[in-house]
């Protein structure tokens, strides 16, 4: 028996005895039904850790390895992040699995990440025996209560006939609501055969079907007409594009061209159009550009496309601009800026209906002003990114990485000071994909995202950009990448501190406290995991180290030892103030 197959500690003798009972061949159990339903829904991979609270489910997955892949992770939190990242990269249903009690608890951070960024994920957890629930039995966690806030749909499966219906409902809910669906199953129920489960109604069982059709998502004609009239009457129109516009690149470009409208991008929408697109002014908000900030304060019309960017200071002043907002979630309309006209629907389909109603704006002066400002901004940004000073500047590393990324790279970014440098200095191309924790803004997901991305797109380069504080949270997953021979790349910014928090403390006049990190030799750690490792600490070492890692056929890590005192640039600035 391998270590992964061994029972996890803390389970009683009853668990060991009960779970050792095998089902006769040909028996269709609840676990079998759940596994088959996931396959029917197109789930290709499920992430998790083994445990005796889910052993029947694991056996159902084992005998179906040719149709669904179980990826054993080192921490359930990482498994949930992988499910979230898989959904973010592909738009498909992500899936994760955790055992009873602590396993389910560990999922929460990754599930909140999925829920808050609109990634469809189904989470399946074990529950203790159905006849001892609520008796403080070993690992008896109220998983339904645990998931109440994060899950759009959450049900305890009571038997195989119940599973025939609710697995379909759960998958539909995750996709329809673009969030988390949760199913928890008592371990004895997982083993119950369908043949022994009688219907509780005279009308027979209720069954679902593995079908889901995205909503048509187009507003009525009169609303589209009104929106077009408002947009056509403006003279200085800004577009704010967010995550909801990621699948609408062509339509966004056409609208921008017709209206002569610059495109500001929320961080989650960084890949909507390439960063060198002639109409974009780059990011908006705390990690944004000066041109986006200035033009947003000058516009008279605002078109918000699938964005929930929370920073109110970066929208036009109240009453300054008339706003049209398009979002699939009607509750987001006017949440950040009052919309005169709110269109509830899919961004791409709605823009396709809106385009024939728009008139080409002949006055291009607002757009021309945006281009001139962006030309100046890019020059200043390039100057900051080419700073070869010592200690090594993180902007320099990020600039060099930007030029080396493959045209179809999958880029995953963690949360921290390096996120600022990424937002400014990595120029995303419209053929690349990006995954990051937007609304939750949690530390830890970049490495799991990169693994999920490589599993989803084996032929594409998958690169995690991460700080040393974030990496240490889930760095065991580097061994997961090695185990499954996934040649992901990790670019790690090492400054032995939680730099973002450090500068936040200084910004309010507080001394540094709790932000120092005990140094770790991450190159040696990567080698100990079985990955390739490279290090750079001077400008001359940066490009060779990055190229070696990117060209390696194995998982590889670059440890970039960067200046811990390099100040973080404030919004609208290319470099930061001197540290206090």
XYZ file of C-alpha atoms in Angstrom:
580
model
C 0.000 0.000 0.000
C 1.388 3.380 -0.978
C 1.473 6.298 1.398
C -1.288 8.029 -0.562
C -3.492 4.953 -0.178
C -2.988 4.747 3.561
C -5.810 5.835 5.817
C -5.485 9.300 7.217
C -4.981 9.526 10.986
C -7.779 10.328 13.368
C -10.345 7.822 12.100
C -11.877 5.222 14.422
C -11.853 1.441 14.168
C -15.385 1.481 12.799
C -14.163 3.497 9.843
C -11.372 1.026 9.106
C -13.685 -1.964 9.332
C -16.493 -0.456 7.302
C -14.281 0.910 4.561
C -12.536 -2.415 4.079
C -15.795 -3.953 2.841
C -15.787 -4.150 -0.948
C -18.838 -4.177 -3.155
C -19.601 -7.124 -5.447
C -18.762 -6.537 -9.092
C -21.572 -4.985 -11.092
C -23.104 -3.125 -8.147
C -24.075 0.447 -9.039
C -23.452 2.520 -5.913
C -23.949 6.169 -5.102
C -20.219 6.675 -5.680
C -20.485 5.056 -9.115
C -23.400 7.292 -10.040
C -21.552 10.447 -8.947
C -18.452 9.485 -10.946
C -20.476 8.643 -14.056
C -22.434 11.876 -13.799
C -19.240 13.932 -13.593
C -17.973 12.196 -16.718
C -21.275 12.873 -18.474
C -20.853 16.560 -17.622
C -17.451 16.634 -19.272
C -15.361 16.805 -16.100
C -11.915 15.712 -17.258
C -9.908 16.047 -14.068
C -10.731 16.211 -10.370
C -8.261 17.465 -7.769
C -8.017 16.280 -4.183
C -6.431 14.198 -1.434
C -7.370 10.667 -0.519
C -9.047 9.923 2.800
C -11.158 7.181 4.303
C -14.198 9.447 4.294
C -14.197 9.296 0.481
C -12.703 5.858 -0.202
C -15.817 4.623 -2.068
C -15.688 7.707 -4.285
C -11.984 7.195 -4.883
C -12.574 3.595 -5.938
C -15.255 4.763 -8.366
C -12.738 7.189 -9.849
C -9.961 4.568 -9.920
C -11.918 2.175 -12.128
C -12.778 5.063 -14.474
C -9.255 6.434 -14.910
C -9.569 6.195 -18.669
C -12.421 8.738 -18.578
C -11.703 11.012 -15.597
C -8.343 11.804 -14.037
C -7.791 12.110 -10.297
C -4.851 14.387 -9.477
C -3.559 13.880 -5.949
C -2.441 17.197 -4.465
C -0.521 17.999 -1.275
C -3.151 20.277 0.278
C -6.905 20.437 -0.279
C -6.681 24.235 -0.528
C -4.448 23.773 -3.552
C -6.928 21.277 -4.983
C -9.694 23.864 -4.779
C -7.419 26.494 -6.340
C -6.640 24.058 -9.153
C -10.346 23.509 -9.761
C -10.841 27.278 -9.785
C -7.876 27.831 -12.094
C -9.052 25.084 -14.434
C -12.435 26.791 -14.689
C -10.868 30.239 -15.155
C -8.615 29.083 -17.979
C -11.129 26.904 -19.817
C -14.609 28.118 -18.883
C -15.402 24.464 -18.192
C -16.528 22.927 -14.920
C -13.682 22.607 -12.412
C -13.897 19.853 -9.803
C -12.322 19.061 -6.447
C -12.738 16.334 -3.847
C -12.053 16.304 -0.107
C -12.556 13.891 2.740
C -14.664 14.310 5.845
C -14.124 17.151 8.313
C -10.710 18.809 7.953
C -10.470 17.941 4.276
C -13.645 19.885 3.577
C -12.486 22.782 5.767
C -9.261 23.061 3.767
C -11.162 23.645 0.517
C -12.650 26.950 1.562
C -10.038 29.462 0.388
C -9.944 28.030 -3.110
C -13.721 27.793 -3.268
C -14.122 31.427 -2.223
C -11.679 32.336 -4.970
C -13.882 30.558 -7.513
C -17.095 32.018 -6.126
C -15.855 35.595 -6.044
C -14.383 35.481 -9.559
C -17.283 33.652 -11.198
C -15.499 30.366 -11.918
C -17.813 27.309 -12.148
C -16.608 24.646 -9.709
C -18.186 21.551 -8.206
C -16.792 20.504 -4.815
C -17.546 17.042 -3.424
C -16.887 16.252 0.211
C -17.276 13.226 2.405
C -19.371 13.259 5.562
C -19.274 10.911 8.495
C -21.765 8.030 8.774
C -25.340 9.144 8.329
C -26.507 7.681 11.662
C -23.922 9.543 13.762
C -24.118 12.992 12.155
C -24.532 15.599 14.872
C -23.239 13.393 17.698
C -19.694 14.806 17.818
C -18.375 11.673 16.154
C -14.828 11.800 14.817
C -14.471 14.463 12.131
C -18.187 15.260 12.349
C -18.104 18.742 10.806
C -21.366 20.317 9.681
C -20.247 20.576 6.084
C -23.566 21.980 4.923
C -23.229 24.919 7.322
C -19.551 25.268 6.387
C -20.388 25.770 2.710
C -23.480 27.922 3.196
C -21.840 31.237 2.339
C -19.543 30.132 -0.471
C -21.765 27.724 -2.409
C -24.539 28.801 -4.758
C -25.939 25.281 -4.399
C -25.227 22.808 -1.593
C -26.918 19.469 -0.882
C -26.267 16.379 1.207
C -26.849 13.307 -0.945
C -29.106 10.791 0.833
C -28.794 7.837 -1.522
C -28.114 6.652 -5.071
C -31.541 7.655 -6.390
C -31.033 11.120 -4.944
C -27.623 11.272 -6.640
C -29.230 10.532 -10.017
C -30.956 13.916 -9.794
C -28.859 16.261 -7.674
C -25.470 15.775 -9.360
C -27.062 17.146 -12.526
C -28.659 20.004 -10.594
C -25.327 20.838 -8.951
C -23.429 20.941 -12.242
C -26.154 23.057 -13.813
C -26.063 25.431 -10.845
C -22.278 25.891 -10.998
C -22.399 26.688 -14.711
C -25.558 28.793 -14.647
C -24.573 30.841 -11.620
C -20.862 30.856 -12.465
C -19.896 29.813 -8.973
C -19.511 26.928 -6.562
C -21.814 23.943 -6.209
C -21.222 21.571 -3.305
C -22.282 17.991 -2.713
C -21.517 16.184 0.530
C -22.053 12.437 0.897
C -21.997 10.337 4.102
C -19.487 7.542 3.699
C -22.068 4.787 4.160
C -24.303 6.428 1.557
C -21.398 6.417 -0.922
C -21.407 2.586 -0.735
C -25.185 2.106 -0.976
C -26.256 0.152 -4.087
C -28.936 1.569 -6.351
C -30.645 -1.823 -6.332
C -31.388 -1.459 -2.602
C -32.633 2.129 -2.765
C -36.399 2.325 -3.239
C -38.153 5.450 -4.423
C -39.850 7.468 -1.688
C -42.668 8.612 -3.985
C -45.342 6.774 -5.897
C -44.287 8.548 -9.069
C -40.816 7.149 -9.250
C -37.453 8.914 -8.958
C -36.743 12.398 -10.235
C -33.829 12.262 -12.645
C -31.763 14.995 -14.182
C -29.788 15.111 -17.410
C -26.237 16.237 -18.177
C -27.309 19.183 -20.282
C -26.867 22.912 -19.891
C -27.333 25.646 -22.434
C -25.820 29.073 -21.794
C -28.541 31.714 -21.569
C -29.233 33.636 -24.744
C -28.185 36.751 -22.882
C -29.486 39.544 -25.114
C -31.576 42.436 -23.773
C -34.798 43.507 -25.515
C -34.583 45.721 -28.602
C -35.920 48.837 -26.892
C -33.170 48.707 -24.269
C -30.522 48.232 -26.957
C -31.945 51.189 -28.885
C -31.821 53.399 -25.793
C -28.248 52.340 -25.019
C -27.160 53.061 -28.576
C -28.797 56.505 -28.491
C -26.945 57.374 -25.300
C -23.588 56.136 -26.616
C -24.028 57.845 -29.967
C -24.759 61.183 -28.290
C -21.532 61.213 -26.281
C -18.324 62.884 -27.381
C -15.734 61.491 -24.940
C -16.487 57.825 -24.332
C -14.411 55.515 -22.138
C -14.766 51.737 -22.113
C -14.076 49.815 -18.904
C -13.553 46.150 -19.777
C -13.495 43.425 -17.137
C -13.503 39.657 -16.858
C -16.941 39.395 -18.430
C -15.565 40.789 -21.690
C -12.797 38.202 -22.095
C -14.702 36.301 -24.764
C -15.708 39.431 -26.647
C -12.403 40.771 -27.965
C -13.588 41.376 -31.536
C -16.808 43.054 -30.435
C -14.999 45.279 -27.909
C -12.522 46.352 -30.602
C -15.331 47.176 -33.034
C -17.227 49.254 -30.466
C -14.051 51.115 -29.514
C -13.363 51.854 -33.167
C -16.879 53.114 -33.884
C -17.021 55.355 -30.819
C -13.371 56.424 -30.856
C -13.286 55.161 -27.280
C -10.163 54.274 -25.289
C -10.310 50.933 -23.450
C -9.299 50.824 -19.794
C -8.934 47.314 -18.391
C -9.676 46.037 -14.915
C -6.964 43.590 -13.793
C -9.221 40.587 -14.394
C -9.775 41.946 -17.906
C -6.100 42.485 -18.714
C -6.282 39.902 -21.505
C -9.427 41.336 -23.171
C -7.199 43.118 -25.686
C -3.420 43.063 -25.910
C -1.504 45.623 -23.875
C -0.038 47.109 -27.052
C -3.438 47.575 -28.678
C -3.749 51.095 -30.133
C -7.036 51.733 -28.305
C -6.141 50.585 -24.805
C -4.949 52.822 -21.989
C -3.952 49.786 -19.918
C -5.076 49.046 -16.410
C -7.396 50.985 -14.143
C -7.496 51.152 -10.368
C -4.721 50.609 -7.850
C -2.574 48.813 -10.423
C -3.530 51.017 -13.345
C -1.942 53.607 -15.606
C -1.937 57.375 -15.456
C -3.719 57.750 -18.823
C -6.600 55.520 -17.672
C -6.891 57.502 -14.471
C -6.853 60.883 -16.226
C -9.180 59.983 -19.093
C -11.726 58.440 -16.771
C -11.967 61.827 -15.067
C -12.464 63.604 -18.416
C -15.004 61.375 -20.178
C -18.679 62.264 -20.600
C -19.816 58.720 -21.405
C -18.834 55.415 -19.813
C -19.441 51.904 -21.166
C -18.796 49.227 -18.523
C -18.381 45.731 -19.953
C -18.470 42.811 -17.542
C -16.529 44.569 -14.802
C -17.069 44.856 -11.072
C -13.866 46.845 -10.456
C -14.326 47.987 -6.854
C -12.182 51.130 -6.592
C -14.721 53.958 -6.659
C -12.087 56.695 -6.880
C -11.135 55.557 -10.367
C -14.578 55.965 -11.909
C -15.794 59.331 -13.225
C -17.051 61.700 -10.577
C -20.761 61.259 -9.789
C -22.862 63.061 -12.370
C -19.910 63.593 -14.708
C -20.643 60.798 -17.166
C -23.692 58.990 -18.425
C -23.173 55.265 -18.130
C -24.245 52.143 -20.013
C -23.364 48.925 -18.228
C -23.523 45.370 -19.601
C -23.284 42.438 -17.208
C -24.699 38.920 -17.057
C -25.460 39.460 -13.360
C -28.201 42.052 -12.936
C -27.186 42.639 -9.304
C -23.919 44.210 -10.495
C -25.626 46.910 -12.528
C -24.971 50.318 -10.872
C -23.074 48.676 -8.021
C -19.905 50.715 -8.658
C -21.149 53.611 -10.807
C -24.750 54.670 -11.465
C -25.822 53.320 -14.834
C -28.416 55.300 -16.750
C -29.037 52.171 -18.817
C -28.241 48.686 -17.562
C -28.232 45.795 -20.039
C -28.383 42.361 -18.457
C -26.815 39.776 -20.707
C -23.696 38.150 -22.071
C -21.211 40.850 -23.108
C -20.305 39.360 -26.474
C -23.860 38.663 -27.573
C -25.114 42.011 -26.312
C -22.376 43.949 -28.101
C -23.108 42.015 -31.288
C -26.710 43.251 -31.086
C -25.611 46.772 -30.161
C -23.016 47.235 -32.916
C -25.441 47.771 -35.852
C -27.111 50.508 -33.808
C -23.923 52.524 -33.224
C -22.765 55.395 -35.399
C -19.147 56.020 -36.290
C -17.831 59.027 -34.393
C -15.926 61.358 -36.694
C -14.331 63.391 -33.902
C -11.348 61.259 -32.833
C -9.706 63.853 -30.604
C -10.436 62.022 -27.342
C -8.931 58.813 -28.708
C -5.958 60.707 -30.126
C -5.332 62.283 -26.722
C -5.381 58.810 -25.186
C -2.825 57.547 -27.690
C -0.476 60.437 -27.055
C -0.654 59.923 -23.293
C -0.089 56.182 -23.672
C 2.957 56.796 -25.823
C 4.443 58.908 -23.039
C 3.398 56.379 -20.384
C 4.973 53.465 -22.255
C 8.234 55.367 -22.585
C 8.308 56.043 -18.848
C 7.373 52.425 -18.141
C 10.123 51.138 -20.409
C 12.654 53.342 -18.650
C 11.625 51.944 -15.255
C 11.661 48.400 -16.611
C 15.185 48.711 -17.969
C 16.691 49.894 -14.691
C 19.818 47.739 -14.284
C 20.547 49.035 -10.819
C 21.575 46.864 -7.899
C 20.163 45.203 -5.889
C 18.218 43.616 -8.744
C 14.999 45.490 -9.518
C 11.792 43.430 -9.781
C 10.631 45.623 -12.678
C 13.678 44.535 -14.669
C 12.920 40.849 -14.116
C 9.272 41.336 -15.070
C 10.184 43.271 -18.228
C 12.575 40.545 -19.396
C 10.020 37.843 -18.601
C 7.384 39.685 -20.629
C 9.484 39.459 -23.772
C 10.241 35.774 -23.297
C 6.723 34.474 -22.697
C 5.277 32.382 -25.508
C 2.550 33.949 -27.614
C 0.049 31.412 -26.257
C 1.374 31.330 -22.686
C -0.861 30.628 -19.716
C 0.126 33.152 -17.073
C -0.885 32.768 -13.440
C -0.181 35.549 -10.964
C -0.258 35.552 -7.188
C -1.121 38.377 -4.820
C 1.570 40.693 -3.488
C 4.023 43.386 -4.522
C 4.923 41.391 -7.622
C 1.299 41.804 -8.794
C 1.960 45.532 -9.194
C 5.070 44.888 -11.276
C 3.211 42.306 -13.355
C 0.295 44.653 -14.057
C 2.673 47.384 -15.234
C 5.522 45.549 -16.943
C 4.181 42.319 -18.452
C 2.594 43.179 -21.769
C -0.135 40.596 -22.285
C -0.841 39.497 -25.846
C -4.338 38.712 -27.030
C -3.419 35.050 -27.590
C -2.313 34.548 -23.982
C -4.501 33.579 -21.029
C -4.352 34.973 -17.491
C -5.510 33.573 -14.164
C -5.323 35.422 -10.869
C -7.334 35.889 -7.703
C -9.241 39.067 -8.427
C -11.934 39.814 -5.904
C -10.657 37.573 -3.116
C -7.068 38.720 -3.777
C -5.726 35.836 -1.763
C -2.163 34.618 -1.539
C -1.237 31.147 -2.729
C -3.106 30.319 -5.956
C -0.528 30.960 -8.705
C 1.271 27.612 -8.440
C -1.976 25.583 -8.359
C -3.344 27.669 -11.252
C -0.238 26.886 -13.311
C -0.648 23.151 -12.684
C -4.323 23.271 -13.651
C -3.510 25.262 -16.766
C -0.913 22.753 -17.905
C -3.370 19.893 -17.414
C -6.020 21.758 -19.396
C -3.641 22.799 -22.197
C -0.681 20.365 -22.250
C 0.858 21.953 -25.331
C 0.992 25.502 -23.968
C 3.592 27.178 -21.794
C 2.315 27.608 -18.215
C 4.107 30.148 -16.025
C 3.442 31.105 -12.405
C 4.566 34.545 -11.225
C 4.780 34.529 -7.461
C 6.376 36.110 -4.399
C 8.298 34.233 -1.745
C 5.562 34.803 0.843
C 2.876 33.380 -1.418
C 5.010 30.486 -2.638
C 5.712 29.158 0.839
C 1.995 28.799 1.534
C 1.500 25.978 -0.982
C 4.992 25.189 -2.215
C 4.415 21.470 -1.697
C 2.517 21.543 -4.980
C 5.803 21.865 -6.857
C 6.214 18.176 -6.012
C 2.764 17.610 -7.534
C 3.968 19.122 -10.805
C 7.025 16.839 -10.717
C 4.928 13.766 -9.892
C 2.673 14.269 -12.892
C 5.496 15.388 -15.193
C 3.974 18.807 -15.776
C 6.712 21.165 -17.013
C 5.321 24.326 -15.484
C 7.599 27.288 -14.817
C 7.729 29.295 -11.587
C 9.265 32.765 -11.514
C 9.719 33.535 -7.829
C 10.484 37.033 -6.552
C 12.502 36.681 -3.362
C 12.957 39.648 -1.043
C 12.546 37.831 2.295
C 9.588 40.001 3.234
C 5.893 40.545 2.746
C 6.757 43.658 0.788
C 3.253 44.870 -0.013
C 2.234 44.867 3.641
C 5.540 46.390 4.617
C 4.923 49.450 2.454
C 1.302 49.622 3.576
C 2.500 49.788 7.177
C 4.979 52.507 6.303
C 2.316 54.361 4.352
C 0.237 54.897 7.494
C 3.261 55.772 9.584
C 3.760 52.437 11.319
C 7.097 50.678 11.704
C 7.679 47.325 10.017
C 6.130 44.528 12.046
C 5.648 40.857 11.239
C 6.684 41.258 7.624
C 10.166 39.728 7.750
C 10.455 36.225 6.314
C 13.037 33.649 7.316
C 15.189 33.172 4.203
C 14.753 29.919 2.282
C 16.977 28.600 -0.487
C 14.200 28.073 -3.007
C 16.532 26.785 -5.703
C 17.655 23.966 -3.420
C 14.051 23.313 -2.453
C 13.020 23.013 -6.097
C 15.852 20.581 -6.752
C 14.829 18.554 -3.707
C 11.348 18.251 -5.230
C 12.860 16.989 -8.482
C 12.459 20.202 -10.478
C 15.113 22.197 -12.304
C 16.275 25.340 -10.526
C 17.948 28.561 -11.588
C 18.871 31.734 -9.751
C 19.465 35.329 -10.738
C 20.641 38.178 -8.529
C 22.161 40.586 -11.076
C 20.761 42.052 -14.313
C 23.169 39.993 -16.435
C 21.873 36.783 -14.879
C 18.185 37.453 -15.440
C 17.672 36.603 -19.090
C 19.857 33.450 -19.095
C 18.060 32.121 -16.007
C 14.612 32.789 -17.434
C 15.487 31.288 -20.803
C 16.947 28.160 -19.217
C 13.826 27.627 -17.139
C 11.435 28.257 -20.015
C 13.367 25.885 -22.280
C 13.594 23.111 -19.694
C 11.476 20.019 -20.454
C 10.816 19.617 -16.733
C 9.150 21.683 -14.021
C 11.500 24.577 -13.352
C 11.849 27.429 -10.890
C 13.724 30.710 -11.193
C 14.653 32.309 -7.885
C 15.024 36.018 -8.590
C 16.643 37.717 -5.612
C 15.280 41.259 -5.827
C 15.672 44.518 -3.938
C 13.613 44.355 -0.711
C 13.639 48.152 -0.495
C 12.364 48.833 -4.010
C 9.300 51.024 -3.408
C 5.998 50.004 -4.920
C 4.684 52.470 -7.474
C 1.504 54.256 -6.495
C -1.458 54.386 -8.903
C -0.592 56.353 -12.002
C 3.157 56.212 -11.266
C 5.835 54.102 -12.929
C 8.134 54.101 -9.900
C 7.449 54.364 -6.209
C 8.518 56.872 -3.577
C 11.653 56.366 -1.558
C 11.018 54.047 1.403
C 10.692 55.679 4.792
